[in-house]
Amino acid sequence: MSKYQEWGWKIFESIEKYTKVATGGYSSINNVLDPQNPQLKDKMESFFIGETLKYLFLLFDDSKSLLPLDKYVFNTEAHPFPIFTP
């Protein structure tokens, strides 16, 4: 596992521990500095699934064939775009 995958796994574990809600889904939190009382909001940001989880998925895609990084680039919203080669 690369250091980036290790960091990504720690991030994923923290997301599961601090933001997952019992009824399904995930919540934003009010205070990232207080892990004892992160204060869940009744809100899941739209970018969470569309960007955060997509980047985590790609980080752990060992096949590297789903979206080869020599053929695609990602914009800030994690949408893949083919690299143009004239």
PDB file of C-alpha atoms in Angstrom:
ATOM      1  CA  MET A   1       0.000   0.000   0.000  1.00  0.00           C
ATOM      2  CA  SER A   2       1.388   3.404  -0.955  1.00  0.00           C
ATOM      3  CA  LYS A   3       1.622   6.232   1.569  1.00  0.00           C
ATOM      4  CA  TYR A   4      -1.254   7.945  -0.258  1.00  0.00           C
ATOM      5  CA  GLN A   5      -3.405   4.845   0.083  1.00  0.00           C
ATOM      6  CA  GLU A   6      -2.510   4.695   3.781  1.00  0.00           C
ATOM      7  CA  TRP A   7      -3.554   8.326   4.182  1.00  0.00           C
ATOM      8  CA  GLY A   8      -6.733   7.660   2.178  1.00  0.00           C
ATOM      9  CA  TRP A   9      -7.569   4.664   4.350  1.00  0.00           C
ATOM     10  CA  LYS A  10      -7.184   6.762   7.514  1.00  0.00           C
ATOM     11  CA  ILE A  11      -9.464   9.380   5.974  1.00  0.00           C
ATOM     12  CA  PHE A  12     -12.035   6.720   5.066  1.00  0.00           C
ATOM     13  CA  GLU A  13     -11.930   5.253   8.590  1.00  0.00           C
ATOM     14  CA  SER A  14     -12.479   8.714  10.079  1.00  0.00           C
ATOM     15  CA  ILE A  15     -15.387   9.372   7.720  1.00  0.00           C
ATOM     16  CA  GLU A  16     -16.956   6.079   8.813  1.00  0.00           C
ATOM     17  CA  LYS A  17     -16.320   6.754  12.506  1.00  0.00           C
ATOM     18  CA  TYR A  18     -17.366  10.392  12.732  1.00  0.00           C
ATOM     19  CA  THR A  19     -19.863  11.097   9.946  1.00  0.00           C
ATOM     20  CA  LYS A  20     -21.818   7.906   9.217  1.00  0.00           C
ATOM     21  CA  VAL A  21     -25.401   8.026  10.498  1.00  0.00           C
ATOM     22  CA  ALA A  22     -27.407   5.045  11.727  1.00  0.00           C
ATOM     23  CA  THR A  23     -30.268   5.608   9.266  1.00  0.00           C
ATOM     24  CA  GLY A  24     -27.920   5.465   6.282  1.00  0.00           C
ATOM     25  CA  GLY A  25     -25.746   8.025   4.601  1.00  0.00           C
ATOM     26  CA  TYR A  26     -23.314  10.503   6.043  1.00  0.00           C
ATOM     27  CA  SER A  27     -23.515  13.877   7.707  1.00  0.00           C
ATOM     28  CA  SER A  28     -21.452  17.021   7.678  1.00  0.00           C
ATOM     29  CA  ILE A  29     -19.971  17.924  11.049  1.00  0.00           C
ATOM     30  CA  ASN A  30     -19.728  21.261  12.816  1.00  0.00           C
ATOM     31  CA  ASN A  31     -16.376  20.859  14.544  1.00  0.00           C
ATOM     32  CA  VAL A  32     -13.502  18.870  13.062  1.00  0.00           C
ATOM     33  CA  LEU A  33     -11.223  19.911  15.927  1.00  0.00           C
ATOM     34  CA  ASP A  34     -13.226  18.076  18.609  1.00  0.00           C
ATOM     35  CA  PRO A  35     -13.403  14.323  17.868  1.00  0.00           C
ATOM     36  CA  GLN A  36     -15.225  13.752  21.167  1.00  0.00           C
ATOM     37  CA  ASN A  37     -18.120  15.952  20.040  1.00  0.00           C
ATOM     38  CA  PRO A  38     -18.039  16.595  16.267  1.00  0.00           C
ATOM     39  CA  GLN A  39     -21.693  17.778  16.313  1.00  0.00           C
ATOM     40  CA  LEU A  40     -23.377  16.175  13.316  1.00  0.00           C
ATOM     41  CA  LYS A  41     -25.412  18.419  11.032  1.00  0.00           C
ATOM     42  CA  ASP A  42     -28.590  17.199   9.382  1.00  0.00           C
ATOM     43  CA  LYS A  43     -26.969  17.625   5.984  1.00  0.00           C
ATOM     44  CA  MET A  44     -24.845  15.651   3.530  1.00  0.00           C
ATOM     45  CA  GLU A  45     -22.985  17.857   1.070  1.00  0.00           C
ATOM     46  CA  SER A  46     -23.626  16.999  -2.594  1.00  0.00           C
ATOM     47  CA  PHE A  47     -19.898  16.808  -3.352  1.00  0.00           C
ATOM     48  CA  PHE A  48     -19.337  14.102  -0.746  1.00  0.00           C
ATOM     49  CA  ILE A  49     -20.404  11.210  -2.969  1.00  0.00           C
ATOM     50  CA  GLY A  50     -19.624  12.861  -6.301  1.00  0.00           C
ATOM     51  CA  GLU A  51     -16.090  13.877  -5.379  1.00  0.00           C
ATOM     52  CA  THR A  52     -14.787  12.585  -2.043  1.00  0.00           C
ATOM     53  CA  LEU A  53     -15.890   8.978  -2.442  1.00  0.00           C
ATOM     54  CA  LYS A  54     -14.950   8.969  -6.138  1.00  0.00           C
ATOM     55  CA  TYR A  55     -11.389  10.030  -5.317  1.00  0.00           C
ATOM     56  CA  LEU A  56     -11.170   7.373  -2.585  1.00  0.00           C
ATOM     57  CA  PHE A  57     -12.436   4.755  -5.046  1.00  0.00           C
ATOM     58  CA  LEU A  58      -9.831   5.768  -7.617  1.00  0.00           C
ATOM     59  CA  LEU A  59      -7.096   5.802  -4.976  1.00  0.00           C
ATOM     60  CA  PHE A  60      -7.758   2.138  -4.230  1.00  0.00           C
ATOM     61  CA  ASP A  61      -8.310   0.969  -7.819  1.00  0.00           C
ATOM     62  CA  ASP A  62      -5.303  -1.327  -8.096  1.00  0.00           C
ATOM     63  CA  SER A  63      -6.105  -2.382 -11.649  1.00  0.00           C
ATOM     64  CA  LYS A  64      -5.330   1.135 -12.986  1.00  0.00           C
ATOM     65  CA  SER A  65      -7.355   0.130 -16.034  1.00  0.00           C
ATOM     66  CA  LEU A  66     -10.664   1.725 -15.054  1.00  0.00           C
ATOM     67  CA  LEU A  67      -9.394   5.217 -15.892  1.00  0.00           C
ATOM     68  CA  PRO A  68      -5.721   5.137 -16.920  1.00  0.00           C
ATOM     69  CA  LEU A  69      -4.066   8.349 -15.759  1.00  0.00           C
ATOM     70  CA  ASP A  70      -1.998   8.605 -18.917  1.00  0.00           C
ATOM     71  CA  LYS A  71      -5.247   8.951 -20.893  1.00  0.00           C
ATOM     72  CA  TYR A  72      -7.496  10.943 -18.514  1.00  0.00           C
ATOM     73  CA  VAL A  73      -7.269  14.029 -16.319  1.00  0.00           C
ATOM     74  CA  PHE A  74      -9.732  14.976 -13.562  1.00  0.00           C
ATOM     75  CA  ASN A  75     -11.272  18.375 -13.003  1.00  0.00           C
ATOM     76  CA  THR A  76     -11.887  19.757  -9.513  1.00  0.00           C
ATOM     77  CA  GLU A  77     -15.267  17.998  -9.347  1.00  0.00           C
ATOM     78  CA  ALA A  78     -13.553  14.633 -10.036  1.00  0.00           C
ATOM     79  CA  HIS A  79     -14.993  14.290 -13.531  1.00  0.00           C
ATOM     80  CA  PRO A  80     -12.655  12.467 -15.914  1.00  0.00           C
ATOM     81  CA  PHE A  81     -11.767  14.109 -19.209  1.00  0.00           C
ATOM     82  CA  PRO A  82      -9.787  12.381 -21.944  1.00  0.00           C
ATOM     83  CA  ILE A  83      -6.405  13.953 -22.595  1.00  0.00           C
ATOM     84  CA  PHE A  84      -6.435  15.564 -26.001  1.00  0.00           C
ATOM     85  CA  THR A  85      -3.552  14.581 -28.213  1.00  0.00           C
ATOM     86  CA  PRO A  86      -3.536  16.258 -31.633  1.00  0.00           C
TER      87      PRO A  86
END
